[in-house]
Amino acid sequence: MSTMDPTTNIDRPVTAVPQAVVETLEACLGEADRPIPLHKPVFEGKEWDYVKECIDTEWVSSVGSYVDRLEEDLADYTGAERAVVVVNGTAALHVCLQLAGVTDGDEVLVPALSFVATANAVSYTGATPHFVDSEERTLGLDPEKLGRYLDDIAEVRDGTCVNVQTGRPIKAVVPMHTYGHPVGLGPLQDVCETYNLALIEDAAESLGSLYKGQHTGTFGQMGALSFNGNKTITTGGGGAIVTDDHELADEAKHMTTVAKKDHPWKYVHDRIGYNYRMPNLNAALGCAQLEQIPVFLDRKRRLAARYRSAFTDVEGVSFFEEPEDAQSNYWLNVMLLDEGKKDQRDAVLKATNDAGFSTRPTWQLLSSLPMYEDCPQMDLSIARSLERRLINVPSTPSLV
Ligand SMILES: *Cc1c(COP(=O)(O)O)cnc(C)c1O
C-alpha cells in the first residue's frame, strides 16, 4: 500500500487515509478479537446475583425493590433530587416534554444532528421539531447561533415565545449531548431565559458527563437518560427522567405508571397515563451496572487518550476531544475527517469494517428524513459538514 512519497512533499494518494486509519486502529486495539463491535455491554459486577434474586423472589415485573433502589442510586449518582425509571429513553423524553407543557401545535427546538428519538419524542406530543445547527467545538446544538436566530424569527408575547414565521409557540429546547460530549449549557440557559423556553436535556448518551462539574441531565427542568444495550450502562432496555422538582417527579411517576391512584384493591385512573414503567428485572441489571460506572468511565477515558495520541500523526483526521468546560463520558469515540478529506469517508468506513473494526457514520440529519423534511429549520451548515466527516470508532470500556 502506498504511503507518502518521501522524495516529494505532495499529499498522500487517495487510498492513504483509509489505510492509515486501519493501521492506527490496529495499533490501538490489536489485542482484541475481531470483529470488534462499536459498543457492547460489560457485565463484570453483580448482574447475575441481582437478576437471580428477582427470579427467586418472583419480583420480575412492574414493581419491586430494584426499581426503587435504581431511582435512589441514579439520584445519588447524578446529584438530581429525583429520578424516575422508565421503559426506555424515548419514553423518558416524551414524558419530559409533555410535563413541560409541550402540546399539539407547538414547536420544539432540537439539534438536526441527533438520533431520531429526539425528534420523534417531540412528534408524540403533537408538536413540530424545529431544527437547530451544531457547533464543531461540542458536536451539539450551538447556543450563540440559536440566540441570534431567535432574535430574527421569534418574539416573546405574553410570556410565550412565538415563531413569527409560522405563528406557532416555541415551548422548549432539547439539547443533546452528542456521543457524551456536553453542549454549552451555560450560554444555552441564557437563551432559554431570554425566550422563556423550557430546557429539557436529551442526556441519553451522556450519563456520567459533567459540564462545569455538574452532571448533564440536571441543568434543565428535566433530563432524559437511556440504558439501551449500546449505552454506557444498560438495563437491557430502559431510561430515566431526572429532575430537581419533586412535583414534576411525582407527576412523571404517575404518568408513566398508567396514572393509577394509590388504592389497596381498586383500579382508579385519573387521566390517560402510559405504561412506561421499567420492570424490576431490568432495574436489577441497572443497579449492578451503575455500581461499575466509575470503572467504565475510567476505562473509556483511557481508551480515548490512547486513540488521541495514536491519531495525532494521521494526516487528514482528527480525534475529537471533550470541550474545555466539560468532562465527557466518551460514550462513543469520534474521528473527524478534515474538510478536504470528507470524500474519503465511505472508503474509511469500508476499509475499517473490512478489517474487523466496527465503525459507523453519524446519523443522517433529522431535517432530511422524509417525515421531518418540511419542518422549520435554521441554517444547518455546521451540522451538514459534521454529517459528512464524522465517524464513530469502537468504544467498549473493556477494550482497555
Ligand atoms: C439512545 C438515545 C435515545 C433513547 O433511546 P432508547 O433506545 O429509547 O432508550 C434518545 N436520544 C438519543 C440521542 C439517544 O442516543
Short mmCIF file of C-alpha atoms and ligand atoms in Angstrom, two decimals:
data_model
loop_
_atom_site.label_atom_id
_atom_site.label_comp_id
_atom_site.label_asym_id
_atom_site.label_seq_id
_atom_site.Cartn_x
_atom_site.Cartn_y
_atom_site.Cartn_z
CA MET A 1 0.00 0.00 0.00
CA SER A 2 1.42 3.37 -0.95
CA THR A 3 2.28 5.95 1.68
CA MET A 4 3.61 9.47 1.40
CA ASP A 5 6.34 9.76 -1.15
CA PRO A 6 9.44 10.75 0.86
CA THR A 7 11.07 12.47 -2.11
CA THR A 8 8.27 14.97 -2.68
CA ASN A 9 6.05 16.81 -0.28
CA ILE A 10 2.75 16.11 -2.00
CA ASP A 11 -0.40 14.87 -0.31
CA ARG A 12 -0.87 11.19 0.26
CA PRO A 13 -2.73 9.41 -2.51
CA VAL A 14 -6.49 8.88 -2.14
CA THR A 15 -6.06 5.41 -0.62
CA ALA A 16 -3.78 6.63 2.15
CA VAL A 17 -6.33 7.90 4.69
CA PRO A 18 -8.32 4.63 4.95
CA GLN A 19 -5.09 2.65 5.18
CA ALA A 20 -3.63 4.93 7.85
CA VAL A 21 -6.85 4.72 9.88
CA VAL A 22 -6.86 0.90 9.73
CA GLU A 23 -3.21 0.81 10.82
CA THR A 24 -3.86 3.21 13.69
CA LEU A 25 -6.86 1.19 14.91
CA GLU A 26 -4.68 -1.91 14.72
CA ALA A 27 -2.07 -0.22 16.87
CA CYS A 28 -4.72 0.81 19.42
CA LEU A 29 -6.85 -2.36 19.51
CA GLY A 30 -4.54 -5.06 18.15
CA GLU A 31 -5.10 -7.44 21.06
CA ALA A 32 -8.90 -7.66 20.83
CA ASP A 33 -10.79 -10.40 18.95
CA ARG A 34 -12.32 -9.19 15.69
CA PRO A 35 -14.80 -8.13 14.61
CA ILE A 36 -14.72 -5.52 17.34
CA PRO A 37 -18.20 -4.04 17.87
CA LEU A 38 -18.81 -0.33 18.18
CA HIS A 39 -20.04 -0.73 21.75
CA LYS A 40 -21.12 -3.72 23.75
CA PRO A 41 -22.27 -4.15 27.33
CA VAL A 42 -19.80 -5.20 30.01
CA PHE A 43 -21.16 -7.37 32.84
CA GLU A 44 -18.41 -7.74 35.40
CA GLY A 45 -20.31 -6.93 38.58
CA LYS A 46 -23.28 -8.30 40.49
CA GLU A 47 -25.62 -8.56 37.48
CA TRP A 48 -26.23 -12.31 37.90
CA ASP A 49 -26.85 -12.04 41.66
CA TYR A 50 -29.37 -9.23 41.37
CA VAL A 51 -31.25 -10.66 38.38
CA LYS A 52 -31.36 -14.11 40.00
CA GLU A 53 -32.79 -12.59 43.14
CA CYS A 54 -35.69 -11.15 41.10
CA ILE A 55 -36.44 -14.59 39.69
CA ASP A 56 -36.01 -16.37 43.04
CA THR A 57 -38.38 -13.92 44.73
CA GLU A 58 -40.76 -13.74 41.72
CA TRP A 59 -40.50 -9.92 41.67
CA VAL A 60 -39.72 -9.60 37.98
CA SER A 61 -42.27 -7.12 36.74
CA SER A 62 -43.64 -3.65 37.24
CA VAL A 63 -42.89 -3.15 40.92
CA GLY A 64 -40.05 -4.31 43.12
CA SER A 65 -37.23 -3.17 45.32
CA TYR A 66 -34.72 -2.73 42.48
CA VAL A 67 -36.98 -0.17 40.79
CA ASP A 68 -36.92 1.96 43.95
CA ARG A 69 -33.24 1.34 44.50
CA LEU A 70 -32.24 2.28 40.93
CA GLU A 71 -34.20 5.53 41.28
CA GLU A 72 -32.37 6.35 44.51
CA ASP A 73 -28.98 5.32 43.15
CA LEU A 74 -29.43 7.42 40.00
CA ALA A 75 -30.44 10.47 42.02
CA ASP A 76 -27.40 9.99 44.27
CA TYR A 77 -25.06 9.50 41.36
CA THR A 78 -26.22 12.43 39.23
CA GLY A 79 -26.91 14.79 42.11
CA ALA A 80 -30.51 15.26 40.93
CA GLU A 81 -33.16 15.41 43.64
CA ARG A 82 -35.16 12.67 41.97
CA ALA A 83 -35.03 10.01 39.28
CA VAL A 84 -37.96 8.09 37.76
CA VAL A 85 -37.03 4.98 35.78
CA VAL A 86 -38.99 4.10 32.65
CA VAL A 87 -39.11 1.60 29.81
CA ASN A 88 -36.66 3.43 27.52
CA GLY A 89 -35.04 6.77 26.85
CA THR A 90 -37.50 7.78 24.16
CA ALA A 91 -40.40 7.33 26.60
CA ALA A 92 -38.46 9.40 29.15
CA LEU A 93 -38.13 12.25 26.63
CA HIS A 94 -41.79 12.01 25.67
CA VAL A 95 -42.92 12.38 29.27
CA CYS A 96 -40.45 15.22 29.96
CA LEU A 97 -41.84 17.18 27.02
CA GLN A 98 -45.44 16.55 27.99
CA LEU A 99 -44.79 17.62 31.58
CA ALA A 100 -43.04 20.76 30.32
CA GLY A 101 -46.37 21.70 28.71
CA VAL A 102 -45.46 20.88 25.12
CA THR A 103 -48.61 20.10 23.20
CA ASP A 104 -50.30 19.90 19.82
CA GLY A 105 -49.42 22.89 17.61
CA ASP A 106 -46.23 23.88 19.46
CA GLU A 107 -42.67 23.87 18.15
CA VAL A 108 -39.67 22.45 19.98
CA LEU A 109 -36.07 23.31 19.09
CA VAL A 110 -33.91 20.22 18.58
CA PRO A 111 -30.47 19.66 17.03
CA ALA A 112 -30.62 18.41 13.43
CA LEU A 113 -27.61 16.22 14.24
CA SER A 114 -29.12 13.71 16.66
CA PHE A 115 -30.57 10.25 16.91
CA VAL A 116 -34.13 10.11 15.57
CA ALA A 117 -35.65 9.65 19.06
CA THR A 118 -35.06 13.33 19.90
CA ALA A 119 -37.42 14.46 17.15
CA ASN A 120 -39.81 11.52 17.49
CA ALA A 121 -40.48 12.32 21.15
CA VAL A 122 -41.44 15.85 20.09
CA SER A 123 -43.81 14.43 17.48
CA TYR A 124 -45.51 12.16 20.02
CA THR A 125 -46.78 15.27 21.82
CA GLY A 126 -48.27 16.62 18.59
CA ALA A 127 -45.62 19.35 18.40
CA THR A 128 -43.28 20.03 15.47
CA PRO A 129 -39.50 19.73 15.74
CA HIS A 130 -37.64 22.87 14.65
CA PHE A 131 -34.07 22.05 13.68
CA VAL A 132 -31.04 23.84 15.06
CA ASP A 133 -27.41 23.86 13.94
CA SER A 134 -24.50 22.33 15.87
CA GLU A 135 -21.10 23.71 16.82
CA GLU A 136 -17.91 21.86 15.99
CA ARG A 137 -16.43 22.52 19.46
CA THR A 138 -19.06 20.34 21.22
CA LEU A 139 -20.80 18.48 18.34
CA GLY A 140 -24.03 19.68 19.98
CA LEU A 141 -26.51 22.49 19.50
CA ASP A 142 -24.89 25.93 19.11
CA PRO A 143 -26.41 28.27 21.74
CA GLU A 144 -24.95 31.51 20.31
CA LYS A 145 -26.15 30.77 16.80
CA LEU A 146 -29.55 29.75 18.19
CA GLY A 147 -29.78 33.02 20.14
CA ARG A 148 -29.06 35.10 17.02
CA TYR A 149 -31.57 33.05 15.03
CA LEU A 150 -34.31 33.55 17.62
CA ASP A 151 -33.58 37.29 17.60
CA ASP A 152 -34.57 37.16 13.92
CA ILE A 153 -37.55 34.82 13.91
CA ALA A 154 -39.06 34.81 17.39
CA GLU A 155 -40.81 37.17 19.74
CA VAL A 156 -41.96 36.78 23.33
CA ARG A 157 -45.68 37.59 23.54
CA ASP A 158 -47.37 37.47 26.96
CA GLY A 159 -44.55 35.28 28.23
CA THR A 160 -44.71 32.82 25.33
CA CYS A 161 -42.04 32.59 22.67
CA VAL A 162 -43.70 32.71 19.25
CA ASN A 163 -42.18 31.83 15.88
CA VAL A 164 -43.31 34.88 13.88
CA GLN A 165 -42.84 32.96 10.62
CA THR A 166 -45.18 30.08 11.47
CA GLY A 167 -47.26 31.72 14.19
CA ARG A 168 -46.69 28.73 16.47
CA PRO A 169 -45.48 28.88 20.06
CA ILE A 170 -41.93 27.61 20.64
CA LYS A 171 -42.19 25.93 24.01
CA ALA A 172 -38.93 24.15 24.67
CA VAL A 173 -35.41 23.36 23.55
CA VAL A 174 -33.92 19.86 23.73
CA PRO A 175 -30.11 19.91 23.57
CA MET A 176 -28.49 16.52 23.07
CA HIS A 177 -25.03 15.74 24.43
CA THR A 178 -23.63 14.13 21.31
CA TYR A 179 -21.73 10.88 21.93
CA GLY A 180 -21.47 12.01 25.56
CA HIS A 181 -19.88 15.44 24.97
CA PRO A 182 -21.72 18.17 26.89
CA VAL A 183 -23.15 21.13 24.95
CA GLY A 184 -22.56 24.72 26.11
CA LEU A 185 -25.21 24.59 28.81
CA GLY A 186 -24.38 27.96 30.39
CA PRO A 187 -24.99 30.03 27.24
CA LEU A 188 -28.00 27.84 26.40
CA GLN A 189 -29.58 28.60 29.78
CA ASP A 190 -29.25 32.32 28.95
CA VAL A 191 -31.10 31.80 25.65
CA CYS A 192 -33.83 29.86 27.45
CA GLU A 193 -34.23 32.68 29.95
CA THR A 194 -34.42 35.39 27.26
CA TYR A 195 -37.02 33.48 25.25
CA ASN A 196 -38.82 31.76 28.10
CA LEU A 197 -38.14 28.27 26.79
CA ALA A 198 -38.25 25.11 28.86
CA LEU A 199 -34.89 23.34 28.85
CA ILE A 200 -35.21 19.55 28.55
CA GLU A 201 -31.90 17.72 28.16
CA ASP A 202 -31.61 14.64 25.99
CA ALA A 203 -28.86 13.14 28.14
CA ALA A 204 -29.44 9.66 26.70
CA GLU A 205 -25.78 9.37 25.67
CA SER A 206 -24.13 11.31 28.47
CA LEU A 207 -24.63 9.56 31.80
CA GLY A 208 -21.57 10.48 33.85
CA SER A 209 -20.61 13.52 31.73
CA LEU A 210 -20.12 16.81 33.54
CA TYR A 211 -20.47 20.43 32.47
CA LYS A 212 -18.52 22.69 34.83
CA GLY A 213 -18.51 19.88 37.38
CA GLN A 214 -22.25 19.21 37.33
CA HIS A 215 -23.91 16.16 35.76
CA THR A 216 -25.56 16.59 32.37
CA GLY A 217 -29.30 16.00 32.59
CA THR A 218 -29.55 18.13 35.75
CA PHE A 219 -29.37 21.61 34.16
CA GLY A 220 -32.83 21.78 32.65
CA GLN A 221 -36.26 21.35 34.17
CA MET A 222 -35.88 17.65 33.41
CA GLY A 223 -33.36 15.37 31.73
CA ALA A 224 -33.83 12.06 29.92
CA LEU A 225 -31.37 9.16 30.24
CA SER A 226 -31.19 5.92 28.25
CA PHE A 227 -29.97 2.49 29.32
CA ASN A 228 -30.30 0.80 25.96
CA GLY A 229 -27.87 -2.06 25.29
CA ASN A 230 -25.35 0.15 23.49
CA LYS A 231 -25.20 2.95 26.09
CA THR A 232 -22.61 3.45 28.86
CA ILE A 233 -24.67 1.36 31.29
CA THR A 234 -27.56 -0.86 30.29
CA THR A 235 -30.74 -2.33 31.74
CA GLY A 236 -31.38 -4.27 28.53
CA GLY A 237 -33.80 -1.53 27.56
CA GLY A 238 -34.63 1.35 29.83
CA GLY A 239 -34.41 5.00 30.63
CA ALA A 240 -34.92 7.56 33.35
CA ILE A 241 -36.16 11.07 33.96
CA VAL A 242 -34.04 13.14 36.34
CA THR A 243 -35.21 16.38 37.92
CA ASP A 244 -34.78 18.58 41.00
CA ASP A 245 -38.51 19.30 41.08
CA HIS A 246 -40.37 16.90 43.39
CA GLU A 247 -43.75 17.79 41.97
CA LEU A 248 -42.61 17.03 38.41
CA ALA A 249 -41.02 13.78 39.59
CA ASP A 250 -44.28 12.70 41.24
CA GLU A 251 -46.17 13.60 38.08
CA ALA A 252 -43.67 11.68 35.97
CA LYS A 253 -44.07 8.61 38.16
CA HIS A 254 -47.86 8.89 37.93
CA MET A 255 -47.91 9.43 34.14
CA THR A 256 -45.56 6.52 33.49
CA THR A 257 -47.50 4.06 35.68
CA VAL A 258 -50.85 4.35 33.84
CA ALA A 259 -51.96 7.23 36.12
CA LYS A 260 -53.26 4.82 38.73
CA LYS A 261 -54.16 6.30 42.11
CA ASP A 262 -52.93 4.51 45.21
CA HIS A 263 -55.58 2.12 46.45
CA PRO A 264 -55.27 -1.32 48.07
CA TRP A 265 -57.58 -3.05 45.55
CA LYS A 266 -59.47 -0.66 43.27
CA TYR A 267 -58.43 0.45 39.79
CA VAL A 268 -58.70 4.22 39.82
CA HIS A 269 -57.06 6.13 36.96
CA ASP A 270 -57.42 9.90 36.89
CA ARG A 271 -56.14 10.64 33.37
CA ILE A 272 -54.69 8.97 30.27
CA GLY A 273 -51.38 7.65 31.51
CA TYR A 274 -48.75 5.48 29.87
CA ASN A 275 -47.47 2.02 30.68
CA TYR A 276 -43.88 3.22 30.58
CA ARG A 277 -42.55 1.60 33.74
CA MET A 278 -39.28 -0.23 33.96
CA PRO A 279 -39.64 -3.85 35.11
CA ASN A 280 -37.82 -4.90 38.29
CA LEU A 281 -35.74 -7.40 36.31
CA ASN A 282 -34.28 -4.59 34.21
CA ALA A 283 -33.79 -2.35 37.23
CA ALA A 284 -31.80 -5.13 38.92
CA LEU A 285 -29.42 -5.17 35.97
CA GLY A 286 -29.22 -1.37 36.16
CA CYS A 287 -28.28 -1.37 39.86
CA ALA A 288 -25.39 -3.74 39.17
CA GLN A 289 -24.29 -1.67 36.15
CA LEU A 290 -24.41 1.65 37.98
CA GLU A 291 -22.09 0.24 40.66
CA GLN A 292 -19.46 -0.16 37.94
CA ILE A 293 -19.81 3.20 36.23
CA PRO A 294 -16.67 4.72 37.78
CA VAL A 295 -14.65 1.82 36.33
CA PHE A 296 -16.35 2.13 32.93
CA LEU A 297 -15.69 5.86 32.77
CA ASP A 298 -12.08 5.48 33.77
CA ARG A 299 -11.51 2.87 31.04
CA LYS A 300 -13.33 4.99 28.47
CA ARG A 301 -11.07 7.95 29.23
CA ARG A 302 -8.02 5.75 28.88
CA LEU A 303 -9.26 4.42 25.55
CA ALA A 304 -9.95 7.96 24.33
CA ALA A 305 -6.45 9.04 25.40
CA ARG A 306 -4.96 6.09 23.54
CA TYR A 307 -6.84 6.98 20.36
CA ARG A 308 -5.97 10.64 20.70
CA SER A 309 -2.25 10.08 20.92
CA ALA A 310 -2.28 7.45 18.17
CA PHE A 311 -4.25 9.65 15.78
CA THR A 312 -2.09 12.79 16.20
CA ASP A 313 0.15 11.61 13.38
CA VAL A 314 -2.62 10.57 10.99
CA GLU A 315 -2.92 13.20 8.30
CA GLY A 316 -6.41 14.36 7.35
CA VAL A 317 -8.02 13.00 10.50
CA SER A 318 -8.53 14.46 13.95
CA PHE A 319 -9.72 12.78 17.05
CA PHE A 320 -12.49 14.61 18.93
CA GLU A 321 -11.64 15.82 22.43
CA GLU A 322 -14.06 16.91 25.16
CA PRO A 323 -14.91 20.64 25.23
CA GLU A 324 -12.71 22.57 27.68
CA ASP A 325 -15.55 23.40 30.10
CA ALA A 326 -16.68 19.77 30.32
CA GLN A 327 -15.72 16.27 31.28
CA SER A 328 -17.10 13.74 28.83
CA ASN A 329 -18.01 10.10 29.38
CA TYR A 330 -16.58 9.42 25.87
CA TRP A 331 -19.55 7.17 25.18
CA LEU A 332 -18.62 6.77 21.51
CA ASN A 333 -15.26 7.98 20.30
CA VAL A 334 -15.35 10.32 17.33
CA MET A 335 -12.94 10.70 14.45
CA LEU A 336 -13.39 13.73 12.20
CA LEU A 337 -12.07 13.86 8.67
CA ASP A 338 -10.70 17.22 7.54
CA GLU A 339 -12.98 19.17 5.17
CA GLY A 340 -10.64 18.32 2.28
CA LYS A 341 -10.81 14.60 3.01
CA LYS A 342 -14.54 14.16 3.50
CA ASP A 343 -14.90 12.40 0.15
CA GLN A 344 -12.96 9.53 1.67
CA ARG A 345 -15.45 8.86 4.45
CA ASP A 346 -17.07 5.85 2.81
CA ALA A 347 -13.68 4.41 1.87
CA VAL A 348 -12.61 4.74 5.53
CA LEU A 349 -15.83 3.05 6.69
CA LYS A 350 -15.34 0.22 4.22
CA ALA A 351 -11.66 -0.36 4.95
CA THR A 352 -12.16 -0.36 8.72
CA ASN A 353 -15.23 -2.61 8.69
CA ASP A 354 -13.48 -4.99 6.26
CA ALA A 355 -10.58 -5.14 8.71
CA GLY A 356 -12.94 -6.09 11.58
CA PHE A 357 -13.29 -2.69 13.28
CA SER A 358 -16.94 -1.69 13.52
CA THR A 359 -17.01 1.97 12.57
CA ARG A 360 -20.15 3.93 11.75
CA PRO A 361 -21.02 7.23 10.11
CA THR A 362 -23.00 9.69 12.20
CA TRP A 363 -26.78 9.91 11.79
CA GLN A 364 -28.37 11.38 8.69
CA LEU A 365 -29.56 14.88 9.66
CA LEU A 366 -33.08 14.62 11.05
CA SER A 367 -34.15 17.54 8.87
CA SER A 368 -33.56 15.39 5.78
CA LEU A 369 -35.61 12.38 6.90
CA PRO A 370 -38.89 12.06 4.94
CA MET A 371 -41.16 12.70 7.93
CA TYR A 372 -39.22 15.80 9.02
CA GLU A 373 -38.07 17.39 5.76
CA ASP A 374 -40.83 20.02 5.83
CA CYS A 375 -40.21 21.10 9.43
CA PRO A 376 -38.78 24.54 10.17
CA GLN A 377 -35.01 24.77 10.29
CA MET A 378 -32.27 27.35 10.65
CA ASP A 379 -29.05 27.40 8.62
CA LEU A 380 -27.55 23.95 9.25
CA SER A 381 -24.13 24.39 7.64
CA ILE A 382 -22.05 23.04 10.55
CA ALA A 383 -24.33 20.06 11.13
CA ARG A 384 -24.15 19.31 7.40
CA SER A 385 -20.39 19.43 7.44
CA LEU A 386 -20.21 17.18 10.53
CA GLU A 387 -22.66 14.75 8.94
CA ARG A 388 -20.19 14.11 6.11
CA ARG A 389 -16.99 13.94 8.17
CA LEU A 390 -17.84 12.17 11.42
CA ILE A 391 -17.01 8.53 12.08
CA ASN A 392 -17.50 6.61 15.34
CA VAL A 393 -14.87 4.05 16.30
CA PRO A 394 -15.09 1.10 18.76
CA SER A 395 -15.61 2.37 22.30
CA THR A 396 -16.44 -0.53 24.63
CA PRO A 397 -14.74 0.08 28.00
CA SER A 398 -13.33 -3.46 28.12
CA LEU A 399 -11.07 -2.64 25.14
CA VAL A 400 -8.50 -1.23 27.59
C1 LIG B 1 -30.30 6.26 22.82
C2 LIG B 1 -30.88 7.57 22.59
C3 LIG B 1 -32.20 7.92 22.99
C4 LIG B 1 -33.15 6.99 23.66
O1 LIG B 1 -33.07 5.73 23.21
P1 LIG B 1 -33.90 4.48 23.76
O2 LIG B 1 -33.38 3.42 22.86
O3 LIG B 1 -35.33 4.78 23.60
O4 LIG B 1 -33.54 4.22 25.20
C5 LIG B 1 -32.62 9.21 22.79
N1 LIG B 1 -31.82 10.14 22.25
C6 LIG B 1 -30.56 9.86 21.87
C7 LIG B 1 -29.73 10.95 21.31
C8 LIG B 1 -30.04 8.57 22.00
O5 LIG B 1 -28.79 8.32 21.60
#
